[in-house]
Amino acid sequence: MPKSNHVVSNKARGGWAVKKAGAERATRIFKTKEEAVQFGRELSRNEKTELFIHKNDGTIQNRNSYGNDPHPPKG
């Protein structure tokens, strides 16, 4: 599985969490989704990985690649 980071709702403690793919524990927990997205974006840029931003219901809202994009845009 390629490395990726996920911004997910933290239902156990409230707020939003940034987690690595397959990890049980969060990398960091934030009060707002905006703070979590900002941290996740910077983390993914540094690690050259993908960032998945999830909605409160767990579905994927947005996906960004910061490095090894398997399908880079043409042009």
Short mmCIF file of N, CA, C and O in Angstrom, two decimals:
data_model
loop_
_atom_site.label_atom_id
_atom_site.label_comp_id
_atom_site.label_asym_id
_atom_site.label_seq_id
_atom_site.Cartn_x
_atom_site.Cartn_y
_atom_site.Cartn_z
N MET A 1 0.85 -1.18 0.00
CA MET A 1 0.00 0.00 0.00
C MET A 1 0.89 1.24 0.00
O MET A 1 1.79 1.35 0.82
N PRO A 2 0.65 2.16 -0.90
CA PRO A 2 1.45 3.38 -0.91
C PRO A 2 1.20 4.20 0.35
O PRO A 2 0.12 4.15 0.94
N LYS A 3 2.20 4.95 0.75
CA LYS A 3 2.08 5.79 1.94
C LYS A 3 1.09 6.91 1.68
O LYS A 3 1.07 7.50 0.61
N SER A 4 0.31 7.21 2.68
CA SER A 4 -0.63 8.33 2.57
C SER A 4 -1.02 8.79 3.97
O SER A 4 -0.86 8.06 4.95
N ASN A 5 -1.53 10.02 4.03
CA ASN A 5 -2.03 10.58 5.28
C ASN A 5 -3.52 10.85 5.09
O ASN A 5 -3.97 11.16 3.99
N HIS A 6 -4.25 10.74 6.19
CA HIS A 6 -5.70 10.92 6.13
C HIS A 6 -6.15 11.90 7.20
O HIS A 6 -5.72 11.79 8.35
N VAL A 7 -7.02 12.84 6.81
CA VAL A 7 -7.67 13.73 7.77
C VAL A 7 -9.04 13.14 8.03
O VAL A 7 -9.86 13.04 7.12
N VAL A 8 -9.26 12.70 9.27
CA VAL A 8 -10.51 12.02 9.61
C VAL A 8 -11.12 12.63 10.88
O VAL A 8 -10.42 13.22 11.70
N SER A 9 -12.43 12.43 11.01
CA SER A 9 -13.12 12.86 12.21
C SER A 9 -12.68 11.98 13.37
O SER A 9 -12.60 10.76 13.24
N ASN A 10 -12.38 12.59 14.51
CA ASN A 10 -11.96 11.83 15.69
C ASN A 10 -13.16 11.68 16.61
O ASN A 10 -13.39 12.50 17.49
N LYS A 11 -13.92 10.63 16.37
CA LYS A 11 -15.18 10.45 17.10
C LYS A 11 -14.96 10.13 18.58
O LYS A 11 -15.79 10.45 19.41
N ALA A 12 -13.85 9.49 18.92
CA ALA A 12 -13.60 9.11 20.31
C ALA A 12 -13.33 10.32 21.21
O ALA A 12 -13.82 10.38 22.33
N ARG A 13 -12.54 11.27 20.70
CA ARG A 13 -12.14 12.41 21.54
C ARG A 13 -12.67 13.74 21.02
O ARG A 13 -12.39 14.78 21.60
N GLY A 14 -13.37 13.70 19.90
CA GLY A 14 -13.87 14.94 19.30
C GLY A 14 -12.80 15.60 18.45
O GLY A 14 -11.62 15.28 18.57
N GLY A 15 -13.20 16.47 17.57
CA GLY A 15 -12.26 17.17 16.70
C GLY A 15 -11.89 16.35 15.49
O GLY A 15 -12.62 15.45 15.07
N TRP A 16 -10.72 16.66 14.95
CA TRP A 16 -10.23 16.02 13.73
C TRP A 16 -8.83 15.51 13.94
O TRP A 16 -8.06 16.09 14.70
N ALA A 17 -8.48 14.41 13.26
CA ALA A 17 -7.17 13.80 13.43
C ALA A 17 -6.49 13.61 12.09
O ALA A 17 -7.15 13.43 11.07
N VAL A 18 -5.17 13.64 12.11
CA VAL A 18 -4.36 13.27 10.95
C VAL A 18 -3.75 11.93 11.28
O VAL A 18 -3.09 11.77 12.31
N LYS A 19 -4.00 10.93 10.41
CA LYS A 19 -3.49 9.58 10.62
C LYS A 19 -2.76 9.10 9.38
O LYS A 19 -3.10 9.49 8.27
N LYS A 20 -1.78 8.24 9.59
CA LYS A 20 -1.12 7.57 8.47
C LYS A 20 -1.97 6.38 8.07
O LYS A 20 -2.70 5.81 8.90
N ALA A 21 -1.92 5.99 6.82
CA ALA A 21 -2.69 4.86 6.33
C ALA A 21 -2.37 3.62 7.15
O ALA A 21 -1.22 3.28 7.35
N GLY A 22 -3.40 2.96 7.65
CA GLY A 22 -3.25 1.72 8.40
C GLY A 22 -2.91 1.89 9.87
O GLY A 22 -2.90 0.92 10.62
N ALA A 23 -2.65 3.11 10.31
CA ALA A 23 -2.29 3.35 11.71
C ALA A 23 -3.55 3.40 12.58
O ALA A 23 -4.60 3.85 12.15
N GLU A 24 -3.42 2.90 13.80
CA GLU A 24 -4.54 2.97 14.74
C GLU A 24 -4.53 4.29 15.50
O GLU A 24 -5.57 4.84 15.82
N ARG A 25 -3.33 4.78 15.81
CA ARG A 25 -3.21 6.03 16.55
C ARG A 25 -3.03 7.20 15.59
O ARG A 25 -2.42 7.07 14.54
N ALA A 26 -3.54 8.34 16.00
CA ALA A 26 -3.42 9.54 15.19
C ALA A 26 -2.02 10.14 15.32
O ALA A 26 -1.38 10.04 16.37
N THR A 27 -1.55 10.75 14.25
CA THR A 27 -0.29 11.49 14.29
C THR A 27 -0.47 12.72 15.17
O THR A 27 0.37 13.04 16.00
N ARG A 28 -1.62 13.41 14.98
CA ARG A 28 -1.93 14.59 15.79
C ARG A 28 -3.44 14.84 15.73
O ARG A 28 -4.08 14.53 14.73
N ILE A 29 -3.98 15.42 16.80
CA ILE A 29 -5.42 15.71 16.88
C ILE A 29 -5.61 17.22 16.95
O ILE A 29 -4.85 17.91 17.64
N PHE A 30 -6.65 17.71 16.26
CA PHE A 30 -6.93 19.15 16.20
C PHE A 30 -8.39 19.41 16.56
O PHE A 30 -9.24 18.55 16.41
N LYS A 31 -8.67 20.65 16.99
CA LYS A 31 -10.05 21.02 17.30
C LYS A 31 -10.87 21.22 16.03
O LYS A 31 -12.05 20.92 16.00
N THR A 32 -10.23 21.77 14.98
CA THR A 32 -10.98 22.06 13.75
C THR A 32 -10.42 21.26 12.57
O THR A 32 -9.25 20.88 12.55
N LYS A 33 -11.28 21.06 11.59
CA LYS A 33 -10.88 20.35 10.38
C LYS A 33 -9.85 21.16 9.62
O LYS A 33 -8.91 20.61 9.06
N GLU A 34 -10.03 22.48 9.60
CA GLU A 34 -9.11 23.36 8.88
C GLU A 34 -7.67 23.21 9.39
O GLU A 34 -6.72 23.14 8.61
N GLU A 35 -7.51 23.16 10.72
CA GLU A 35 -6.18 22.99 11.30
C GLU A 35 -5.60 21.63 10.91
O GLU A 35 -4.41 21.52 10.61
N ALA A 36 -6.43 20.60 10.92
CA ALA A 36 -5.97 19.25 10.58
C ALA A 36 -5.56 19.18 9.12
O ALA A 36 -4.54 18.57 8.78
N VAL A 37 -6.33 19.81 8.24
CA VAL A 37 -6.00 19.81 6.80
C VAL A 37 -4.69 20.53 6.57
O VAL A 37 -3.84 20.07 5.81
N GLN A 38 -4.50 21.66 7.23
CA GLN A 38 -3.27 22.43 7.07
C GLN A 38 -2.05 21.60 7.50
O GLN A 38 -1.04 21.55 6.80
N PHE A 39 -2.15 20.94 8.66
CA PHE A 39 -1.05 20.10 9.13
C PHE A 39 -0.83 18.91 8.20
O PHE A 39 0.31 18.58 7.85
N GLY A 40 -1.93 18.26 7.79
CA GLY A 40 -1.82 17.11 6.90
C GLY A 40 -1.20 17.47 5.57
O GLY A 40 -0.39 16.70 5.01
N ARG A 41 -1.53 18.64 5.05
CA ARG A 41 -0.98 19.10 3.78
C ARG A 41 0.54 19.31 3.90
O ARG A 41 1.30 18.86 3.05
N GLU A 42 0.96 19.96 4.99
CA GLU A 42 2.39 20.20 5.18
C GLU A 42 3.13 18.88 5.40
O GLU A 42 4.22 18.67 4.84
N LEU A 43 2.55 17.97 6.17
CA LEU A 43 3.16 16.66 6.41
C LEU A 43 3.30 15.89 5.10
O LEU A 43 4.34 15.31 4.81
N SER A 44 2.26 15.91 4.28
CA SER A 44 2.29 15.18 3.02
C SER A 44 3.29 15.79 2.05
O SER A 44 3.94 15.07 1.29
N ARG A 45 3.43 17.10 2.06
CA ARG A 45 4.43 17.75 1.20
C ARG A 45 5.83 17.32 1.62
O ARG A 45 6.67 17.01 0.78
N ASN A 46 6.09 17.31 2.91
CA ASN A 46 7.42 16.91 3.41
C ASN A 46 7.72 15.45 3.11
O ASN A 46 8.86 15.10 2.83
N GLU A 47 6.70 14.59 3.19
CA GLU A 47 6.89 13.15 2.98
C GLU A 47 6.69 12.75 1.53
O GLU A 47 6.90 11.60 1.18
N LYS A 48 6.23 13.70 0.69
CA LYS A 48 5.93 13.43 -0.73
C LYS A 48 4.94 12.26 -0.86
O LYS A 48 5.19 11.28 -1.55
N THR A 49 3.84 12.40 -0.12
CA THR A 49 2.80 11.36 -0.13
C THR A 49 1.46 11.98 -0.51
O THR A 49 1.37 13.17 -0.79
N GLU A 50 0.43 11.16 -0.50
CA GLU A 50 -0.91 11.64 -0.81
C GLU A 50 -1.65 12.00 0.48
O GLU A 50 -1.39 11.44 1.53
N LEU A 51 -2.57 12.95 0.36
CA LEU A 51 -3.41 13.36 1.48
C LEU A 51 -4.87 13.13 1.11
O LEU A 51 -5.34 13.61 0.08
N PHE A 52 -5.55 12.35 1.93
CA PHE A 52 -6.98 12.11 1.77
C PHE A 52 -7.72 12.90 2.84
O PHE A 52 -7.42 12.74 4.02
N ILE A 53 -8.64 13.74 2.43
CA ILE A 53 -9.45 14.50 3.37
C ILE A 53 -10.84 13.89 3.37
O ILE A 53 -11.51 13.83 2.33
N HIS A 54 -11.25 13.41 4.54
CA HIS A 54 -12.54 12.72 4.66
C HIS A 54 -13.61 13.65 5.21
O HIS A 54 -13.32 14.60 5.93
N LYS A 55 -14.85 13.32 4.86
CA LYS A 55 -16.00 14.02 5.44
C LYS A 55 -16.27 13.45 6.83
O LYS A 55 -15.69 12.43 7.21
N ASN A 56 -17.19 14.06 7.53
CA ASN A 56 -17.55 13.59 8.88
C ASN A 56 -18.09 12.16 8.86
O ASN A 56 -17.92 11.40 9.81
N ASP A 57 -18.73 11.75 7.75
CA ASP A 57 -19.27 10.40 7.65
C ASP A 57 -18.25 9.36 7.19
O ASP A 57 -18.56 8.19 7.05
N GLY A 58 -17.02 9.79 6.95
CA GLY A 58 -15.94 8.87 6.58
C GLY A 58 -15.67 8.77 5.09
O GLY A 58 -14.66 8.20 4.68
N THR A 59 -16.56 9.30 4.25
CA THR A 59 -16.31 9.25 2.81
C THR A 59 -15.23 10.26 2.44
O THR A 59 -15.01 11.24 3.17
N ILE A 60 -14.58 10.02 1.32
CA ILE A 60 -13.49 10.91 0.88
C ILE A 60 -14.07 12.16 0.25
O ILE A 60 -14.85 12.10 -0.68
N GLN A 61 -13.65 13.31 0.80
CA GLN A 61 -14.09 14.60 0.28
C GLN A 61 -13.14 15.12 -0.79
O GLN A 61 -13.57 15.66 -1.80
N ASN A 62 -11.83 14.93 -0.56
CA ASN A 62 -10.83 15.45 -1.47
C ASN A 62 -9.56 14.61 -1.35
O ASN A 62 -9.29 14.03 -0.31
N ARG A 63 -8.78 14.58 -2.43
CA ARG A 63 -7.54 13.81 -2.44
C ARG A 63 -6.49 14.63 -3.17
O ARG A 63 -6.73 15.11 -4.28
N ASN A 64 -5.33 14.79 -2.55
CA ASN A 64 -4.24 15.56 -3.16
C ASN A 64 -2.97 14.75 -3.12
O ASN A 64 -2.70 14.05 -2.14
N SER A 65 -2.18 14.87 -4.18
CA SER A 65 -0.90 14.17 -4.26
C SER A 65 0.23 15.18 -4.16
O SER A 65 0.22 16.20 -4.84
N TYR A 66 1.20 14.90 -3.31
CA TYR A 66 2.34 15.79 -3.12
C TYR A 66 3.63 15.04 -3.36
O TYR A 66 4.48 14.94 -2.50
N GLY A 67 3.79 14.48 -4.52
CA GLY A 67 5.02 13.76 -4.78
C GLY A 67 4.83 12.72 -5.85
O GLY A 67 4.59 13.05 -7.00
N ASN A 68 4.86 11.50 -5.46
CA ASN A 68 4.81 10.40 -6.40
C ASN A 68 3.40 10.16 -6.90
O ASN A 68 2.77 9.16 -6.58
N ASP A 69 2.92 11.06 -7.71
CA ASP A 69 1.57 10.94 -8.26
C ASP A 69 1.54 9.82 -9.29
O ASP A 69 2.24 9.88 -10.31
N PRO A 70 0.75 8.77 -9.06
CA PRO A 70 0.71 7.66 -10.01
C PRO A 70 0.06 8.06 -11.33
O PRO A 70 0.28 7.42 -12.35
N HIS A 71 -0.72 9.12 -11.34
CA HIS A 71 -1.39 9.57 -12.56
C HIS A 71 -1.25 11.09 -12.67
O HIS A 71 -2.20 11.83 -12.45
N PRO A 72 -0.05 11.57 -13.01
CA PRO A 72 0.13 13.03 -13.08
C PRO A 72 -0.69 13.63 -14.22
O PRO A 72 -0.97 12.95 -15.22
N PRO A 73 -1.06 14.90 -14.09
CA PRO A 73 -1.84 15.52 -15.16
C PRO A 73 -1.01 15.66 -16.43
O PRO A 73 0.21 15.85 -16.37
N LYS A 74 -1.66 15.55 -17.58
CA LYS A 74 -0.96 15.68 -18.86
C LYS A 74 -0.78 17.15 -19.18
O LYS A 74 -1.59 17.98 -18.81
N GLY A 75 0.25 17.44 -19.91
CA GLY A 75 0.42 18.82 -20.37
C GLY A 75 1.61 19.40 -19.91
O GLY A 75 2.41 20.03 -19.75
#
